mmCIF file of C-alpha atoms in Angstrom:
data_model
loop_
_atom_site.group_PDB
_atom_site.id
_atom_site.type_symbol
_atom_site.label_atom_id
_atom_site.label_comp_id
_atom_site.label_asym_id
_atom_site.label_seq_id
_atom_site.Cartn_x
_atom_site.Cartn_y
_atom_site.Cartn_z
ATOM 1 C CA UNK Y 1 -11.813 16.073 3.287
ATOM 2 C CA UNK Y 2 -10.332 12.760 4.353
ATOM 3 C CA UNK Y 3 -6.829 12.409 5.724
ATOM 4 C CA UNK Y 4 -4.227 9.732 5.059
ATOM 5 C CA UNK Y 5 -0.910 9.154 6.764
ATOM 6 C CA UNK Y 6 1.801 8.159 4.280
ATOM 7 C CA UNK Y 7 5.067 6.570 5.413
ATOM 8 C CA UNK Y 8 7.663 4.256 3.930
ATOM 9 C CA UNK Y 9 8.495 0.842 5.419
ATOM 10 C CA UNK Y 10 12.123 1.927 5.573
ATOM 11 C CA UNK Y 11 14.694 2.793 8.230
ATOM 12 C CA UNK Y 12 13.128 2.511 11.701
ATOM 13 C CA UNK Y 13 9.743 1.690 10.151
ATOM 14 C CA UNK Y 14 11.229 -1.343 8.364
ATOM 15 C CA UNK Y 15 10.682 -3.044 11.721
ATOM 16 C CA UNK Y 16 7.198 -4.629 11.455
ATOM 17 C CA UNK Y 17 6.500 -4.067 15.149
ATOM 18 C CA UNK Y 18 7.191 -0.349 14.752
ATOM 19 C CA UNK Y 19 4.884 -0.114 11.735
ATOM 20 C CA UNK Y 20 2.178 -2.055 13.562
ATOM 21 C CA UNK Y 21 2.308 0.410 16.450
ATOM 22 C CA UNK Y 22 2.006 3.348 14.045
ATOM 23 C CA UNK Y 23 -0.896 1.656 12.245
ATOM 24 C CA UNK Y 24 -2.807 0.867 15.440
ATOM 25 C CA UNK Y 25 -2.342 4.420 16.658
ATOM 26 C CA UNK Y 26 -3.552 5.842 13.335
ATOM 27 C CA UNK Y 27 -6.595 3.578 13.453
ATOM 28 C CA UNK Y 28 -7.423 4.664 17.002
ATOM 29 C CA UNK Y 29 -6.788 8.382 16.380
ATOM 30 C CA UNK Y 30 -9.219 8.767 13.491
ATOM 31 C CA UNK Y 31 -6.992 8.760 10.408
ATOM 32 C CA UNK Y 32 -8.858 7.617 7.319
ATOM 33 C CA UNK Y 33 -5.993 5.687 5.722
ATOM 34 C CA UNK Y 34 -2.413 4.567 6.039
ATOM 35 C CA UNK Y 35 -0.587 4.355 2.712
ATOM 36 C CA UNK Y 36 2.884 2.851 2.353
ATOM 37 C CA UNK Y 37 5.562 3.541 -0.233
ATOM 38 C CA UNK Y 38 6.501 0.680 -2.559
ATOM 39 C CA UNK Y 39 10.217 0.577 -3.350
ATOM 40 C CA UNK Y 40 12.771 -2.210 -3.594
ATOM 41 C CA UNK Y 41 15.879 0.007 -3.509
ATOM 42 C CA UNK Y 42 16.840 3.506 -2.397
ATOM 43 C CA UNK Y 43 19.997 5.564 -2.357
ATOM 44 C CA UNK Y 44 22.063 4.165 0.578
ATOM 45 C CA UNK Y 45 22.851 7.736 1.573
ATOM 46 C CA UNK Y 46 19.123 8.113 2.260
ATOM 47 C CA UNK Y 47 18.141 4.758 3.792
ATOM 48 C CA UNK Y 48 19.713 1.317 3.932
ATOM 49 C CA UNK Y 49 16.929 -0.745 5.516
ATOM 50 C CA UNK Y 50 13.805 -1.496 3.460
ATOM 51 C CA UNK Y 51 10.926 -3.881 4.163
ATOM 52 C CA UNK Y 52 8.556 -5.490 1.685
ATOM 53 C CA UNK Y 53 5.454 -3.358 1.275
ATOM 54 C CA UNK Y 54 3.002 -6.257 0.783
ATOM 55 C CA UNK Y 55 4.119 -8.141 3.863
ATOM 56 C CA UNK Y 56 3.943 -4.909 5.845
ATOM 57 C CA UNK Y 57 0.456 -4.130 4.526
ATOM 58 C CA UNK Y 58 -0.672 -7.585 5.625
ATOM 59 C CA UNK Y 59 0.565 -6.792 9.132
ATOM 60 C CA UNK Y 60 -1.301 -3.465 9.048
ATOM 61 C CA UNK Y 61 -4.480 -5.165 7.811
ATOM 62 C CA UNK Y 62 -4.550 -7.682 10.648
ATOM 63 C CA UNK Y 63 -3.912 -5.131 13.393
ATOM 64 C CA UNK Y 64 -6.361 -2.388 12.346
ATOM 65 C CA UNK Y 65 -10.122 -2.307 11.996
ATOM 66 C CA UNK Y 66 -11.271 0.677 9.935
ATOM 67 C CA UNK Y 67 -8.535 2.639 8.157
ATOM 68 C CA UNK Y 68 -8.015 2.115 4.467
ATOM 69 C CA UNK Y 69 -4.590 0.924 3.405
ATOM 70 C CA UNK Y 70 -2.566 0.234 0.319
ATOM 71 C CA UNK Y 71 0.622 0.786 -1.650
ATOM 72 C CA UNK Y 72 0.989 4.357 -2.836
ATOM 73 C CA UNK Y 73 2.155 3.616 -5.427
ATOM 74 C CA UNK Y 74 3.060 0.289 -7.075
ATOM 75 C CA UNK Y 75 4.905 0.452 -10.424
ATOM 76 C CA UNK Y 76 3.145 -2.269 -12.418
ATOM 77 C CA UNK Y 77 6.019 -2.673 -14.895
ATOM 78 C CA UNK Y 78 8.220 -4.257 -12.217
ATOM 79 C CA UNK Y 79 5.571 -6.510 -10.715
ATOM 80 C CA UNK Y 80 4.817 -10.082 -11.830
ATOM 81 C CA UNK Y 81 1.130 -9.817 -12.626
ATOM 82 C CA UNK Y 82 0.055 -13.314 -11.559
ATOM 83 C CA UNK Y 83 1.560 -12.713 -8.110
ATOM 84 C CA UNK Y 84 0.127 -9.208 -7.841
ATOM 85 C CA UNK Y 85 -3.397 -10.411 -8.619
ATOM 86 C CA UNK Y 86 -3.187 -12.930 -5.781
ATOM 87 C CA UNK Y 87 -1.589 -10.423 -3.406
ATOM 88 C CA UNK Y 88 -4.237 -7.747 -3.945
ATOM 89 C CA UNK Y 89 -7.183 -10.099 -3.538
ATOM 90 C CA UNK Y 90 -5.675 -11.740 -0.465
ATOM 91 C CA UNK Y 91 -4.981 -8.352 1.113
ATOM 92 C CA UNK Y 92 -8.488 -7.146 0.327
ATOM 93 C CA UNK Y 93 -9.907 -10.170 2.161
ATOM 94 C CA UNK Y 94 -7.421 -9.865 5.011
ATOM 95 C CA UNK Y 95 -8.425 -6.230 5.568
ATOM 96 C CA UNK Y 96 -12.155 -6.806 5.187
ATOM 97 C CA UNK Y 97 -12.331 -4.800 1.967
ATOM 98 C CA UNK Y 98 -10.148 -1.810 2.875
ATOM 99 C CA UNK Y 99 -7.520 -1.929 0.125
ATOM 100 C CA UNK Y 100 -6.904 0.992 -2.235
ATOM 101 C CA UNK Y 101 -4.562 0.123 -5.099
ATOM 102 C CA UNK Y 102 -2.183 2.924 -6.049
ATOM 103 C CA UNK Y 103 -0.458 2.465 -9.410
ATOM 104 C CA UNK Y 104 2.158 4.410 -11.329
ATOM 105 C CA UNK Y 105 5.233 4.261 -13.541
ATOM 106 C CA UNK Y 106 7.820 4.210 -10.779
ATOM 107 C CA UNK Y 107 11.217 5.898 -10.946
ATOM 108 C CA UNK Y 108 14.801 4.822 -11.574
ATOM 109 C CA UNK Y 109 16.232 6.948 -8.786
ATOM 110 C CA UNK Y 110 19.391 5.256 -7.453
ATOM 111 C CA UNK Y 111 18.981 2.590 -10.140
ATOM 112 C CA UNK Y 112 15.829 1.007 -8.724
ATOM 113 C CA UNK Y 113 14.961 -0.201 -12.231
ATOM 114 C CA UNK Y 114 18.296 -0.516 -14.014
ATOM 115 C CA UNK Y 115 20.006 -2.452 -11.229
ATOM 116 C CA UNK Y 116 17.373 -5.183 -11.497
ATOM 117 C CA UNK Y 117 17.125 -5.288 -15.269
ATOM 118 C CA UNK Y 118 13.674 -3.699 -15.299
ATOM 119 C CA UNK Y 119 12.217 -1.637 -18.139
ATOM 120 C CA UNK Y 120 13.523 1.917 -17.982
ATOM 121 C CA UNK Y 121 11.917 3.636 -20.982
ATOM 122 C CA UNK Y 122 9.012 5.677 -19.620
ATOM 123 C CA UNK Y 123 6.748 5.200 -22.647
ATOM 124 C CA UNK Y 124 7.181 1.432 -22.530
ATOM 125 C CA UNK Y 125 6.507 1.397 -18.789
ATOM 126 C CA UNK Y 126 3.331 3.368 -19.430
ATOM 127 C CA UNK Y 127 2.221 0.825 -22.046
ATOM 128 C CA UNK Y 128 2.909 -2.027 -19.611
ATOM 129 C CA UNK Y 129 0.949 -0.204 -16.917
ATOM 130 C CA UNK Y 130 -2.071 0.256 -19.196
ATOM 131 C CA UNK Y 131 -2.045 -3.385 -20.278
ATOM 132 C CA UNK Y 132 -1.541 -4.618 -16.722
ATOM 133 C CA UNK Y 133 -4.232 -2.559 -15.019
ATOM 134 C CA UNK Y 134 -6.866 -3.749 -17.474
ATOM 135 C CA UNK Y 135 -5.862 -7.327 -16.668
ATOM 136 C CA UNK Y 136 -6.039 -6.644 -12.932
ATOM 137 C CA UNK Y 137 -9.635 -5.507 -13.307
ATOM 138 C CA UNK Y 138 -10.515 -8.465 -15.507
ATOM 139 C CA UNK Y 139 -8.915 -10.895 -13.061
ATOM 140 C CA UNK Y 140 -10.730 -9.345 -10.082
ATOM 141 C CA UNK Y 141 -14.043 -10.011 -11.860
ATOM 142 C CA UNK Y 142 -13.438 -13.737 -11.376
ATOM 143 C CA UNK Y 143 -14.014 -14.798 -14.976
ATOM 144 C CA UNK Y 144 -11.517 -16.708 -17.105
ATOM 145 C CA UNK Y 145 -8.810 -14.386 -18.427
ATOM 146 C CA UNK Y 146 -7.206 -15.074 -21.792
ATOM 147 C CA UNK Y 147 -4.806 -12.410 -23.001
ATOM 148 C CA UNK Y 148 -1.809 -12.416 -25.335
ATOM 149 C CA UNK Y 149 -0.514 -8.873 -25.434
ATOM 150 C CA UNK Y 150 2.709 -7.139 -26.246
ATOM 151 C CA UNK Y 151 3.897 -7.268 -22.650
ATOM 152 C CA UNK Y 152 1.592 -9.614 -20.712
ATOM 153 C CA UNK Y 153 0.324 -13.161 -21.147
ATOM 154 C CA UNK Y 154 -2.471 -14.905 -19.243
ATOM 155 C CA UNK Y 155 -3.622 -18.123 -20.869
ATOM 156 C CA UNK Y 156 -7.109 -19.098 -19.719
ATOM 157 C CA UNK Y 157 -6.921 -18.546 -15.955
ATOM 158 C CA UNK Y 158 -9.839 -17.785 -13.629
ATOM 159 C CA UNK Y 159 -8.629 -16.006 -10.513
ATOM 160 C CA UNK Y 160 -10.691 -16.912 -7.453
ATOM 161 C CA UNK Y 161 -11.714 -15.798 -4.929
ATOM 162 C CA UNK Y 162 -12.844 -12.376 -6.018
ATOM 163 C CA UNK Y 163 -12.085 -9.300 -3.916
ATOM 164 C CA UNK Y 164 -14.562 -8.386 -1.200
ATOM 165 C CA UNK Y 165 -15.009 -4.927 -2.729
ATOM 166 C CA UNK Y 166 -17.402 -4.803 -5.653
ATOM 167 C CA UNK Y 167 -17.063 -4.358 -8.537
ATOM 168 C CA UNK Y 168 -13.376 -4.410 -7.622
ATOM 169 C CA UNK Y 169 -10.610 -2.825 -5.607
ATOM 170 C CA UNK Y 170 -10.472 0.987 -6.055
ATOM 171 C CA UNK Y 171 -7.565 2.101 -8.232
ATOM 172 C CA UNK Y 172 -5.796 5.439 -7.859
ATOM 173 C CA UNK Y 173 -3.350 6.481 -10.564
ATOM 174 C CA UNK Y 174 -0.337 8.612 -9.740
ATOM 175 C CA UNK Y 175 0.562 11.672 -11.777
ATOM 176 C CA UNK Y 176 3.263 14.271 -11.410
ATOM 177 C CA UNK Y 177 3.297 17.989 -12.126
ATOM 178 C CA UNK Y 178 1.643 19.005 -15.397
ATOM 179 C CA UNK Y 179 1.753 15.591 -17.165
ATOM 180 C CA UNK Y 180 -1.681 14.816 -18.594
ATOM 181 C CA UNK Y 181 -1.385 11.242 -19.897
ATOM 182 C CA UNK Y 182 -1.470 9.764 -16.367
ATOM 183 C CA UNK Y 183 -4.323 12.133 -15.476
ATOM 184 C CA UNK Y 184 -6.353 10.819 -18.421
ATOM 185 C CA UNK Y 185 -5.505 7.294 -17.301
ATOM 186 C CA UNK Y 186 -6.717 8.063 -13.798
ATOM 187 C CA UNK Y 187 -10.052 9.301 -15.146
ATOM 188 C CA UNK Y 188 -10.845 5.714 -16.169
ATOM 189 C CA UNK Y 189 -10.674 4.503 -12.595
ATOM 190 C CA UNK Y 190 -11.535 5.694 -9.084
ATOM 191 C CA UNK Y 191 -8.901 8.224 -8.155
ATOM 192 C CA UNK Y 192 -5.944 10.470 -8.945
ATOM 193 C CA UNK Y 193 -2.930 10.931 -6.684
ATOM 194 C CA UNK Y 194 -1.120 14.047 -7.886
ATOM 195 C CA UNK Y 195 2.321 14.929 -6.566
ATOM 196 C CA UNK Y 196 4.761 17.785 -7.169
ATOM 197 C CA UNK Y 197 2.005 20.003 -8.559
ATOM 198 C CA UNK Y 198 0.914 23.509 -7.667
ATOM 199 C CA UNK Y 199 -2.686 24.654 -7.336
ATOM 200 C CA UNK Y 200 -2.884 25.740 -10.977
ATOM 201 C CA UNK Y 201 -1.601 22.405 -12.285
ATOM 202 C CA UNK Y 202 -3.939 20.566 -9.935
ATOM 203 C CA UNK Y 203 -6.900 22.599 -11.165
ATOM 204 C CA UNK Y 204 -6.090 21.714 -14.778
ATOM 205 C CA UNK Y 205 -5.784 18.043 -13.878
ATOM 206 C CA UNK Y 206 -9.160 18.038 -12.135
ATOM 207 C CA UNK Y 207 -10.752 19.769 -15.130
ATOM 208 C CA UNK Y 208 -9.258 17.082 -17.384
ATOM 209 C CA UNK Y 209 -10.746 14.326 -15.228
ATOM 210 C CA UNK Y 210 -14.167 15.994 -15.071
ATOM 211 C CA UNK Y 211 -14.175 16.453 -18.845
ATOM 212 C CA UNK Y 212 -13.243 12.813 -19.475
ATOM 213 C CA UNK Y 213 -15.735 11.385 -16.966
ATOM 214 C CA UNK Y 214 -18.522 13.921 -17.349
ATOM 215 C CA UNK Y 215 -18.354 14.732 -13.628
ATOM 216 C CA UNK Y 216 -16.287 14.064 -10.513
ATOM 217 C CA UNK Y 217 -19.004 11.946 -8.907
ATOM 218 C CA UNK Y 218 -17.484 8.948 -7.158
ATOM 219 C CA UNK Y 219 -13.942 10.050 -7.990
ATOM 220 C CA UNK Y 220 -11.210 10.775 -5.456
ATOM 221 C CA UNK Y 221 -8.487 13.383 -5.863
ATOM 222 C CA UNK Y 222 -5.597 13.020 -3.442
ATOM 223 C CA UNK Y 223 -2.799 15.532 -2.957
ATOM 224 C CA UNK Y 224 0.226 15.735 -0.710
ATOM 225 C CA UNK Y 225 -0.374 17.937 2.317
ATOM 226 C CA UNK Y 226 2.344 19.367 4.545
ATOM 227 C CA UNK Y 227 3.357 17.230 7.486
ATOM 228 C CA UNK Y 228 1.341 18.540 10.461
ATOM 229 C CA UNK Y 229 4.426 18.906 12.645
ATOM 230 C CA UNK Y 230 6.508 20.749 10.023
ATOM 231 C CA UNK Y 231 5.951 24.525 10.252
ATOM 232 C CA UNK Y 232 8.287 25.093 7.293
ATOM 233 C CA UNK Y 233 6.006 23.222 4.872
ATOM 234 C CA UNK Y 234 4.400 25.081 2.013
ATOM 235 C CA UNK Y 235 1.713 24.481 -0.595
ATOM 236 C CA UNK Y 236 -1.392 24.166 1.568
ATOM 237 C CA UNK Y 237 -3.349 25.965 -1.171
ATOM 238 C CA UNK Y 238 -3.687 22.678 -3.072
ATOM 239 C CA UNK Y 239 -6.046 21.457 -0.359
ATOM 240 C CA UNK Y 240 -8.437 24.275 -1.208
ATOM 241 C CA UNK Y 241 -8.760 23.444 -4.920
ATOM 242 C CA UNK Y 242 -12.355 22.330 -5.648
ATOM 243 C CA UNK Y 243 -12.532 18.599 -6.208
ATOM 244 C CA UNK Y 244 -9.811 17.541 -3.768
ATOM 245 C CA UNK Y 245 -11.105 14.793 -1.475
ATOM 246 C CA UNK Y 246 -7.968 13.442 0.236
ATOM 247 C CA UNK Y 247 -5.057 15.111 2.006
ATOM 248 C CA UNK Y 248 -2.087 12.731 2.101
ATOM 249 C CA UNK Y 249 0.304 13.647 4.904
ATOM 250 C CA UNK Y 250 3.578 12.231 3.641
ATOM 251 C CA UNK Y 251 6.682 11.778 5.745
ATOM 252 C CA UNK Y 252 10.257 11.395 4.438
ATOM 253 C CA UNK Y 253 11.655 7.902 3.842
ATOM 254 C CA UNK Y 254 14.024 8.159 6.798
ATOM 255 C CA UNK Y 255 11.408 9.405 9.244
ATOM 256 C CA UNK Y 256 12.153 8.430 12.824
ATOM 257 C CA UNK Y 257 9.750 6.039 14.511
ATOM 258 C CA UNK Y 258 9.016 8.517 17.318
ATOM 259 C CA UNK Y 259 8.000 11.230 14.834
ATOM 260 C CA UNK Y 260 5.754 8.887 12.834
ATOM 261 C CA UNK Y 261 4.140 7.540 15.988
ATOM 262 C CA UNK Y 262 3.495 11.035 17.343
ATOM 263 C CA UNK Y 263 1.786 12.017 14.084
ATOM 264 C CA UNK Y 264 -0.317 8.862 14.117
ATOM 265 C CA UNK Y 265 -1.416 9.459 17.703
ATOM 266 C CA UNK Y 266 -2.176 13.147 17.073
ATOM 267 C CA UNK Y 267 -4.750 12.237 14.445
ATOM 268 C CA UNK Y 268 -6.060 14.185 11.471
ATOM 269 C CA UNK Y 269 -7.288 17.094 13.597
ATOM 270 C CA UNK Y 270 -3.673 18.056 14.209
ATOM 271 C CA UNK Y 271 -3.070 17.827 10.483
ATOM 272 C CA UNK Y 272 -5.974 20.057 9.470
#
């Protein structure tokens, strides 16, 4: 089992120096990854200060040596694909090949989509995600991309350089609860990040992936684990479901810097 620390670049951690200190401590303490939330707006009653996830990941990449990192997760429907291709490849090089790309539909909580004129319909966002992720993979291969789709256009562009990781940057797809379409999507790639699911739902999702792929070889299954310093947390049984490879220790969006730093310094042993 590998262990990831998951925090948002919000509130006190919107300060790059604070996030850098957390990242360095996590790297030193033996965490396997640091994954950051990707949001452009939250309910002001929750948090009012938000930093850009890609800029923050670049800071993490340059101040750590071994932990994996990435957005967990990026809603592809609200990202300009040409920019995202360049961002992911640049970050993969900056980190020495440590990027994991988390993708998902996103949410419209507090109007994160509607207030910016983004696509709200979930089915349409799913179609955009499917079209976009295929183009990401094609672009990472370094060959000329020509695509005229329903939602995306790339007219004869070769994206160079290629990522350090071969054949490309690992992709984890987010899924929630008992929904199976995103689970089937995840089976095409390198990982599944399942949230808000109990052990039974997780077991069904893993069976779906194994059936689609033929086996779980080379496939990661990540689930949210209780915060190690929260004795009131529940749901540890999901970590015992066969096939789970990552425990993601997720902290709330308004987590105080001192609490995040203490968790980073304590390391995954304290989380186990």
